[in-house]
């Protein structure tokens, strides 16, 4: 159905740096934003106050991709932090920053910040991420939100408000525009009725109260597995005035207790009564098949995982950085025409 091309001959576009303690073990689950407005690119680069060599490198590009990724090190750096790297639109590395841009410093995230998804609202970029927090009886998994204008400096707004954080919850992604006058957010509650599948929530204010509206994409047990679930991946991409294209992940348990993660895609349509509705989906869009997708860090023991937190259209392609076996960051692309043809065929 889709001819997914693995970039860089299937090798990582970003790997751990052993000399950086906070990212000396693994780097994975990258969120990303393409900025192709030359004036905005210039403003962001100036705000970063880079050294002269970096400034000259970045000024040579009219469009840049800002990748915020999850990183783990050894010992006291096992808690996840976020790093920043800047790429060309076809995912060639230009600049990587040596220090984490977001660290697990607050009580609602003191065990780690995980899985960033970023979307522009007004003049700011908002990042929805998972905050892993310690608790008296058990640890808590929260949806958190932070804001930036330059990707290097972030203002944390804390927990997302409303009922969706009353239970363990994660995989939050925001639609790129209001629908029927409301902000719409995908999320994946891990407890309660119809848990472990993609829900959606509505709010009048991105920093206000969020109300769950139920399941958007359910998940059936996949052939060869004993349990399956899903969760949102990249923020939805608008393909016309009524429709959005999303890439999400599908987790599966085998009978021996091991996991395997795939990617799926879905077409989502605006709806006057329910804000959004699922038109159709296709699974799998991508499965772990290559060396770096199938085999991760030996000590962590995570294998057979592809995972996504961001994607964008550029030129003739949809590009997406993605995680291979929770250990490295890889790059992929698929022709935009294939996606549009699939979306137009409503059968």
PDB file of N, CA, C and O in Angstrom, residues 227-287:
ATOM      1  N   UNK A 227      -2.251  -9.843  22.834  1.00  0.00           N
ATOM      2  CA  UNK A 227      -2.823  -8.575  23.266  1.00  0.00           C
ATOM      3  C   UNK A 227      -2.287  -7.467  22.390  1.00  0.00           C
ATOM      4  O   UNK A 227      -1.111  -7.476  22.011  1.00  0.00           O
ATOM      5  N   UNK A 228      -3.137  -6.499  22.047  1.00  0.00           N
ATOM      6  CA  UNK A 228      -2.723  -5.355  21.230  1.00  0.00           C
ATOM      7  C   UNK A 228      -3.360  -4.085  21.775  1.00  0.00           C
ATOM      8  O   UNK A 228      -4.437  -4.110  22.378  1.00  0.00           O
ATOM      9  N   UNK A 229      -2.685  -2.945  21.566  1.00  0.00           N
ATOM     10  CA  UNK A 229      -3.189  -1.645  21.983  1.00  0.00           C
ATOM     11  C   UNK A 229      -2.630  -0.602  21.025  1.00  0.00           C
ATOM     12  O   UNK A 229      -1.796  -0.908  20.170  1.00  0.00           O
ATOM     13  N   UNK A 230      -3.084   0.634  21.124  1.00  0.00           N
ATOM     14  CA  UNK A 230      -2.542   1.676  20.255  1.00  0.00           C
ATOM     15  C   UNK A 230      -2.407   2.990  21.022  1.00  0.00           C
ATOM     16  O   UNK A 230      -2.836   3.112  22.172  1.00  0.00           O
ATOM     17  N   UNK A 231      -1.795   3.962  20.368  1.00  0.00           N
ATOM     18  CA  UNK A 231      -1.618   5.289  20.939  1.00  0.00           C
ATOM     19  C   UNK A 231      -1.218   6.255  19.847  1.00  0.00           C
ATOM     20  O   UNK A 231      -0.595   5.858  18.847  1.00  0.00           O
ATOM     21  N   UNK A 232      -1.583   7.525  20.022  1.00  0.00           N
ATOM     22  CA  UNK A 232      -1.254   8.530  19.015  1.00  0.00           C
ATOM     23  C   UNK A 232       0.258   8.652  18.850  1.00  0.00           C
ATOM     24  O   UNK A 232       1.022   8.418  19.782  1.00  0.00           O
ATOM     25  N   UNK A 233       0.680   8.997  17.635  1.00  0.00           N
ATOM     26  CA  UNK A 233       2.093   9.144  17.338  1.00  0.00           C
ATOM     27  C   UNK A 233       2.431  10.584  17.016  1.00  0.00           C
ATOM     28  O   UNK A 233       2.689  11.394  17.905  1.00  0.00           O
ATOM     29  N   UNK A 234       2.418  10.927  15.732  1.00  0.00           N
ATOM     30  CA  UNK A 234       2.713  12.292  15.305  1.00  0.00           C
ATOM     31  C   UNK A 234       1.456  13.145  15.360  1.00  0.00           C
ATOM     32  O   UNK A 234       0.344  12.644  15.164  1.00  0.00           O
ATOM     33  N   UNK A 235       1.589  14.463  15.604  1.00  0.00           N
ATOM     34  CA  UNK A 235       0.428  15.345  15.502  1.00  0.00           C
ATOM     35  C   UNK A 235      -0.220  15.234  14.127  1.00  0.00           C
ATOM     36  O   UNK A 235       0.476  15.050  13.118  1.00  0.00           O
ATOM     37  N   UNK A 236      -1.552  15.327  14.056  1.00  0.00           N
ATOM     38  CA  UNK A 236      -2.265  15.190  12.781  1.00  0.00           C
ATOM     39  C   UNK A 236      -1.785  16.209  11.749  1.00  0.00           C
ATOM     40  O   UNK A 236      -1.459  17.351  12.079  1.00  0.00           O
ATOM     41  N   UNK A 237      -1.770  15.775  10.487  1.00  0.00           N
ATOM     42  CA  UNK A 237      -1.369  16.636   9.370  1.00  0.00           C
ATOM     43  C   UNK A 237      -2.588  16.930   8.507  1.00  0.00           C
ATOM     44  O   UNK A 237      -3.278  16.007   8.049  1.00  0.00           O
ATOM     45  N   UNK A 238      -2.848  18.203   8.281  1.00  0.00           N
ATOM     46  CA  UNK A 238      -3.996  18.589   7.469  1.00  0.00           C
ATOM     47  C   UNK A 238      -3.708  18.312   5.996  1.00  0.00           C
ATOM     48  O   UNK A 238      -2.664  18.704   5.483  1.00  0.00           O
ATOM     49  N   UNK A 239      -4.635  17.612   5.320  1.00  0.00           N
ATOM     50  CA  UNK A 239      -4.430  17.319   3.897  1.00  0.00           C
ATOM     51  C   UNK A 239      -5.437  18.029   2.995  1.00  0.00           C
ATOM     52  O   UNK A 239      -5.211  18.156   1.798  1.00  0.00           O
ATOM     53  N   UNK A 240      -6.566  18.486   3.554  1.00  0.00           N
ATOM     54  CA  UNK A 240      -7.494  19.357   2.845  1.00  0.00           C
ATOM     55  C   UNK A 240      -8.379  20.028   3.889  1.00  0.00           C
ATOM     56  O   UNK A 240      -8.131  19.892   5.087  1.00  0.00           O
ATOM     57  N   UNK A 241      -9.400  20.745   3.451  1.00  0.00           N
ATOM     58  CA  UNK A 241     -10.201  21.536   4.394  1.00  0.00           C
ATOM     59  C   UNK A 241     -10.975  20.684   5.392  1.00  0.00           C
ATOM     60  O   UNK A 241     -11.378  21.178   6.444  1.00  0.00           O
ATOM     61  N   UNK A 242     -11.145  19.399   5.094  1.00  0.00           N
ATOM     62  CA  UNK A 242     -11.982  18.571   5.956  1.00  0.00           C
ATOM     63  C   UNK A 242     -11.251  17.415   6.607  1.00  0.00           C
ATOM     64  O   UNK A 242     -11.734  16.839   7.589  1.00  0.00           O
ATOM     65  N   UNK A 243     -10.076  17.054   6.090  1.00  0.00           N
ATOM     66  CA  UNK A 243      -9.449  15.804   6.497  1.00  0.00           C
ATOM     67  C   UNK A 243      -8.032  15.983   7.046  1.00  0.00           C
ATOM     68  O   UNK A 243      -7.297  16.883   6.625  1.00  0.00           O
ATOM     69  N   UNK A 244      -7.676  15.058   7.943  1.00  0.00           N
ATOM     70  CA  UNK A 244      -6.353  15.004   8.545  1.00  0.00           C
ATOM     71  C   UNK A 244      -5.793  13.589   8.428  1.00  0.00           C
ATOM     72  O   UNK A 244      -6.540  12.602   8.484  1.00  0.00           O
ATOM     73  N   UNK A 245      -4.475  13.519   8.286  1.00  0.00           N
ATOM     74  CA  UNK A 245      -3.754  12.249   8.200  1.00  0.00           C
ATOM     75  C   UNK A 245      -2.941  12.091   9.476  1.00  0.00           C
ATOM     76  O   UNK A 245      -2.238  13.010   9.886  1.00  0.00           O
ATOM     77  N   UNK A 246      -3.058  10.941  10.125  1.00  0.00           N
ATOM     78  CA  UNK A 246      -2.272  10.724  11.329  1.00  0.00           C
ATOM     79  C   UNK A 246      -1.516   9.395  11.242  1.00  0.00           C
ATOM     80  O   UNK A 246      -1.966   8.441  10.611  1.00  0.00           O
ATOM     81  N   UNK A 247      -0.355   9.389  11.880  1.00  0.00           N
ATOM     82  CA  UNK A 247       0.425   8.157  12.066  1.00  0.00           C
ATOM     83  C   UNK A 247       0.407   7.847  13.558  1.00  0.00           C
ATOM     84  O   UNK A 247       0.637   8.733  14.388  1.00  0.00           O
ATOM     85  N   UNK A 248       0.107   6.617  13.895  1.00  0.00           N
ATOM     86  CA  UNK A 248       0.029   6.218  15.295  1.00  0.00           C
ATOM     87  C   UNK A 248       0.788   4.915  15.496  1.00  0.00           C
ATOM     88  O   UNK A 248       1.238   4.276  14.538  1.00  0.00           O
ATOM     89  N   UNK A 249       0.962   4.532  16.756  1.00  0.00           N
ATOM     90  CA  UNK A 249       1.669   3.278  17.022  1.00  0.00           C
ATOM     91  C   UNK A 249       0.702   2.203  17.505  1.00  0.00           C
ATOM     92  O   UNK A 249      -0.365   2.494  18.049  1.00  0.00           O
ATOM     93  N   UNK A 250       1.103   0.959  17.275  1.00  0.00           N
ATOM     94  CA  UNK A 250       0.346  -0.209  17.718  1.00  0.00           C
ATOM     95  C   UNK A 250       1.300  -1.095  18.501  1.00  0.00           C
ATOM     96  O   UNK A 250       2.345  -1.504  17.980  1.00  0.00           O
ATOM     97  N   UNK A 251       0.969  -1.348  19.754  1.00  0.00           N
ATOM     98  CA  UNK A 251       1.772  -2.249  20.571  1.00  0.00           C
ATOM     99  C   UNK A 251       1.153  -3.631  20.621  1.00  0.00           C
ATOM    100  O   UNK A 251      -0.074  -3.765  20.621  1.00  0.00           O
ATOM    101  N   UNK A 252       1.982  -4.644  20.646  1.00  0.00           N
ATOM    102  CA  UNK A 252       1.505  -6.028  20.674  1.00  0.00           C
ATOM    103  C   UNK A 252       2.329  -6.855  21.652  1.00  0.00           C
ATOM    104  O   UNK A 252       3.552  -6.717  21.715  1.00  0.00           O
ATOM    105  N   UNK A 253       1.658  -7.707  22.402  1.00  0.00           N
ATOM    106  CA  UNK A 253       2.330  -8.678  23.255  1.00  0.00           C
ATOM    107  C   UNK A 253       2.253 -10.062  22.611  1.00  0.00           C
ATOM    108  O   UNK A 253       1.187 -10.486  22.150  1.00  0.00           O
ATOM    109  N   UNK A 254       3.395 -10.771  22.613  1.00  0.00           N
ATOM    110  CA  UNK A 254       3.416 -12.162  22.184  1.00  0.00           C
ATOM    111  C   UNK A 254       3.144 -13.069  23.386  1.00  0.00           C
ATOM    112  O   UNK A 254       3.172 -12.618  24.534  1.00  0.00           O
ATOM    113  N   UNK A 255       2.891 -14.319  23.129  1.00  0.00           N
ATOM    114  CA  UNK A 255       2.583 -15.261  24.208  1.00  0.00           C
ATOM    115  C   UNK A 255       3.757 -15.457  25.154  1.00  0.00           C
ATOM    116  O   UNK A 255       3.563 -15.828  26.317  1.00  0.00           O
ATOM    117  N   UNK A 256       4.981 -15.187  24.678  1.00  0.00           N
ATOM    118  CA  UNK A 256       6.151 -15.335  25.547  1.00  0.00           C
ATOM    119  C   UNK A 256       6.439 -14.080  26.363  1.00  0.00           C
ATOM    120  O   UNK A 256       7.439 -14.004  27.086  1.00  0.00           O
ATOM    121  N   UNK A 257       5.567 -13.058  26.257  1.00  0.00           N
ATOM    122  CA  UNK A 257       5.726 -11.843  27.040  1.00  0.00           C
ATOM    123  C   UNK A 257       6.520 -10.741  26.364  1.00  0.00           C
ATOM    124  O   UNK A 257       6.595  -9.622  26.883  1.00  0.00           O
ATOM    125  N   UNK A 258       7.115 -11.014  25.210  1.00  0.00           N
ATOM    126  CA  UNK A 258       7.860  -9.984  24.489  1.00  0.00           C
ATOM    127  C   UNK A 258       6.907  -9.072  23.715  1.00  0.00           C
ATOM    128  O   UNK A 258       5.773  -9.448  23.408  1.00  0.00           O
ATOM    129  N   UNK A 259       7.401  -7.866  23.401  1.00  0.00           N
ATOM    130  CA  UNK A 259       6.577  -6.873  22.718  1.00  0.00           C
ATOM    131  C   UNK A 259       7.042  -6.648  21.289  1.00  0.00           C
ATOM    132  O   UNK A 259       8.194  -6.920  20.945  1.00  0.00           O
ATOM    133  N   UNK A 260       6.140  -6.142  20.469  1.00  0.00           N
ATOM    134  CA  UNK A 260       6.483  -5.695  19.123  1.00  0.00           C
ATOM    135  C   UNK A 260       5.606  -4.495  18.790  1.00  0.00           C
ATOM    136  O   UNK A 260       4.386  -4.549  18.964  1.00  0.00           O
ATOM    137  N   UNK A 261       6.251  -3.422  18.351  1.00  0.00           N
ATOM    138  CA  UNK A 261       5.523  -2.193  18.018  1.00  0.00           C
ATOM    139  C   UNK A 261       5.540  -1.960  16.513  1.00  0.00           C
ATOM    140  O   UNK A 261       6.589  -2.035  15.870  1.00  0.00           O
ATOM    141  N   UNK A 262       4.364  -1.616  15.963  1.00  0.00           N
ATOM    142  CA  UNK A 262       4.199  -1.256  14.559  1.00  0.00           C
ATOM    143  C   UNK A 262       3.706   0.190  14.480  1.00  0.00           C
ATOM    144  O   UNK A 262       3.344   0.792  15.495  1.00  0.00           O
ATOM    145  N   UNK A 263       3.627   0.717  13.262  1.00  0.00           N
ATOM    146  CA  UNK A 263       2.964   1.992  13.008  1.00  0.00           C
ATOM    147  C   UNK A 263       1.759   1.764  12.119  1.00  0.00           C
ATOM    148  O   UNK A 263       1.780   0.902  11.227  1.00  0.00           O
ATOM    149  N   UNK A 264       0.707   2.517  12.375  1.00  0.00           N
ATOM    150  CA  UNK A 264      -0.471   2.517  11.518  1.00  0.00           C
ATOM    151  C   UNK A 264      -0.777   3.933  11.079  1.00  0.00           C
ATOM    152  O   UNK A 264      -0.236   4.907  11.626  1.00  0.00           O
ATOM    153  N   UNK A 265      -1.664   4.082  10.083  1.00  0.00           N
ATOM    154  CA  UNK A 265      -2.090   5.404   9.629  1.00  0.00           C
ATOM    155  C   UNK A 265      -3.609   5.445   9.580  1.00  0.00           C
ATOM    156  O   UNK A 265      -4.275   4.420   9.424  1.00  0.00           O
ATOM    157  N   UNK A 266      -4.148   6.659   9.720  1.00  0.00           N
ATOM    158  CA  UNK A 266      -5.599   6.816   9.705  1.00  0.00           C
ATOM    159  C   UNK A 266      -5.977   8.125   9.033  1.00  0.00           C
ATOM    160  O   UNK A 266      -5.211   9.100   9.033  1.00  0.00           O
ATOM    161  N   UNK A 267      -7.178   8.138   8.466  1.00  0.00           N
ATOM    162  CA  UNK A 267      -7.770   9.342   7.904  1.00  0.00           C
ATOM    163  C   UNK A 267      -8.869   9.797   8.865  1.00  0.00           C
ATOM    164  O   UNK A 267      -9.785   9.038   9.179  1.00  0.00           O
ATOM    165  N   UNK A 268      -8.746  11.036   9.343  1.00  0.00           N
ATOM    166  CA  UNK A 268      -9.695  11.602  10.299  1.00  0.00           C
ATOM    167  C   UNK A 268     -10.423  12.763   9.639  1.00  0.00           C
ATOM    168  O   UNK A 268      -9.802  13.623   8.998  1.00  0.00           O
ATOM    169  N   UNK A 269     -11.736  12.801   9.801  1.00  0.00           N
ATOM    170  CA  UNK A 269     -12.570  13.810   9.154  1.00  0.00           C
ATOM    171  C   UNK A 269     -13.247  14.696  10.195  1.00  0.00           C
ATOM    172  O   UNK A 269     -13.668  14.219  11.255  1.00  0.00           O
ATOM    173  N   UNK A 270     -13.345  15.991   9.902  1.00  0.00           N
ATOM    174  CA  UNK A 270     -14.123  16.887  10.753  1.00  0.00           C
ATOM    175  C   UNK A 270     -15.587  16.460  10.746  1.00  0.00           C
ATOM    176  O   UNK A 270     -16.106  15.996   9.732  1.00  0.00           O
ATOM    177  N   UNK A 271     -16.236  16.640  11.897  1.00  0.00           N
ATOM    178  CA  UNK A 271     -17.636  16.225  12.011  1.00  0.00           C
ATOM    179  C   UNK A 271     -18.405  17.286  12.808  1.00  0.00           C
ATOM    180  O   UNK A 271     -17.953  17.721  13.865  1.00  0.00           O
ATOM    181  N   UNK A 272     -19.570  17.672  12.305  1.00  0.00           N
ATOM    182  CA  UNK A 272     -20.345  18.743  12.944  1.00  0.00           C
ATOM    183  C   UNK A 272     -20.858  18.341  14.324  1.00  0.00           C
ATOM    184  O   UNK A 272     -21.004  19.179  15.212  1.00  0.00           O
ATOM    185  N   UNK A 273     -21.130  17.046  14.526  1.00  0.00           N
ATOM    186  CA  UNK A 273     -21.722  16.607  15.788  1.00  0.00           C
ATOM    187  C   UNK A 273     -20.678  16.158  16.806  1.00  0.00           C
ATOM    188  O   UNK A 273     -20.795  16.450  17.993  1.00  0.00           O
ATOM    189  N   UNK A 274     -19.648  15.462  16.342  1.00  0.00           N
ATOM    190  CA  UNK A 274     -18.684  14.870  17.284  1.00  0.00           C
ATOM    191  C   UNK A 274     -17.276  15.456  17.133  1.00  0.00           C
ATOM    192  O   UNK A 274     -16.323  14.885  17.649  1.00  0.00           O
ATOM    193  N   UNK A 275     -17.151  16.586  16.421  1.00  0.00           N
ATOM    194  CA  UNK A 275     -15.875  17.259  16.176  1.00  0.00           C
ATOM    195  C   UNK A 275     -15.024  16.506  15.162  1.00  0.00           C
ATOM    196  O   UNK A 275     -14.630  17.068  14.146  1.00  0.00           O
ATOM    197  N   UNK A 276     -14.672  15.244  15.443  1.00  0.00           N
ATOM    198  CA  UNK A 276     -13.893  14.442  14.507  1.00  0.00           C
ATOM    199  C   UNK A 276     -14.439  13.015  14.480  1.00  0.00           C
ATOM    200  O   UNK A 276     -15.081  12.556  15.431  1.00  0.00           O
ATOM    201  N   UNK A 277     -14.145  12.326  13.381  1.00  0.00           N
ATOM    202  CA  UNK A 277     -14.515  10.909  13.296  1.00  0.00           C
ATOM    203  C   UNK A 277     -13.497  10.181  12.440  1.00  0.00           C
ATOM    204  O   UNK A 277     -12.845  10.776  11.568  1.00  0.00           O
ATOM    205  N   UNK A 278     -13.344   8.902  12.704  1.00  0.00           N
ATOM    206  CA  UNK A 278     -12.447   8.051  11.924  1.00  0.00           C
ATOM    207  C   UNK A 278     -13.116   7.668  10.617  1.00  0.00           C
ATOM    208  O   UNK A 278     -14.241   7.168  10.611  1.00  0.00           O
ATOM    209  N   UNK A 279     -12.417   7.908   9.509  1.00  0.00           N
ATOM    210  CA  UNK A 279     -12.919   7.488   8.198  1.00  0.00           C
ATOM    211  C   UNK A 279     -12.402   6.091   7.873  1.00  0.00           C
ATOM    212  O   UNK A 279     -13.170   5.192   7.516  1.00  0.00           O
ATOM    213  N   UNK A 280     -11.086   5.885   7.999  1.00  0.00           N
ATOM    214  CA  UNK A 280     -10.493   4.575   7.751  1.00  0.00           C
ATOM    215  C   UNK A 280      -9.087   4.549   8.307  1.00  0.00           C
ATOM    216  O   UNK A 280      -8.504   5.595   8.639  1.00  0.00           O
ATOM    217  N   UNK A 281      -8.548   3.354   8.405  1.00  0.00           N
ATOM    218  CA  UNK A 281      -7.173   3.203   8.880  1.00  0.00           C
ATOM    219  C   UNK A 281      -6.490   2.100   8.073  1.00  0.00           C
ATOM    220  O   UNK A 281      -7.151   1.276   7.429  1.00  0.00           O
ATOM    221  N   UNK A 282      -5.147   2.114   8.137  1.00  0.00           N
ATOM    222  CA  UNK A 282      -4.359   1.081   7.453  1.00  0.00           C
ATOM    223  C   UNK A 282      -3.240   0.637   8.390  1.00  0.00           C
ATOM    224  O   UNK A 282      -2.491   1.459   8.914  1.00  0.00           O
ATOM    225  N   UNK A 283      -3.132  -0.676   8.590  1.00  0.00           N
ATOM    226  CA  UNK A 283      -2.123  -1.251   9.477  1.00  0.00           C
ATOM    227  C   UNK A 283      -1.549  -2.516   8.841  1.00  0.00           C
ATOM    228  O   UNK A 283      -2.310  -3.280   8.234  1.00  0.00           O
ATOM    229  N   UNK A 284      -0.242  -2.743   8.920  1.00  0.00           N
ATOM    230  CA  UNK A 284       0.760  -1.806   9.443  1.00  0.00           C
ATOM    231  C   UNK A 284       1.318  -0.904   8.343  1.00  0.00           C
ATOM    232  O   UNK A 284       1.483  -1.327   7.205  1.00  0.00           O
ATOM    233  N   UNK A 285       1.583   0.316   8.693  1.00  0.00           N
ATOM    234  CA  UNK A 285       2.269   1.261   7.824  1.00  0.00           C
ATOM    235  C   UNK A 285       3.767   0.961   7.821  1.00  0.00           C
ATOM    236  O   UNK A 285       4.441   1.073   6.798  1.00  0.00           O
ATOM    237  N   UNK A 286       4.282   0.568   8.987  1.00  0.00           N
ATOM    238  CA  UNK A 286       5.697   0.219   9.123  1.00  0.00           C
ATOM    239  C   UNK A 286       5.839  -0.808  10.238  1.00  0.00           C
ATOM    240  O   UNK A 286       5.214  -0.683  11.287  1.00  0.00           O
ATOM    241  N   UNK A 287       6.648  -1.823   9.992  1.00  0.00           N
ATOM    242  CA  UNK A 287       6.954  -2.860  10.987  1.00  0.00           C
ATOM    243  C   UNK A 287       8.467  -2.895  11.214  1.00  0.00           C
ATOM    244  O   UNK A 287       9.239  -2.533  10.329  1.00  0.00           O
TER     245      UNK A 287
END
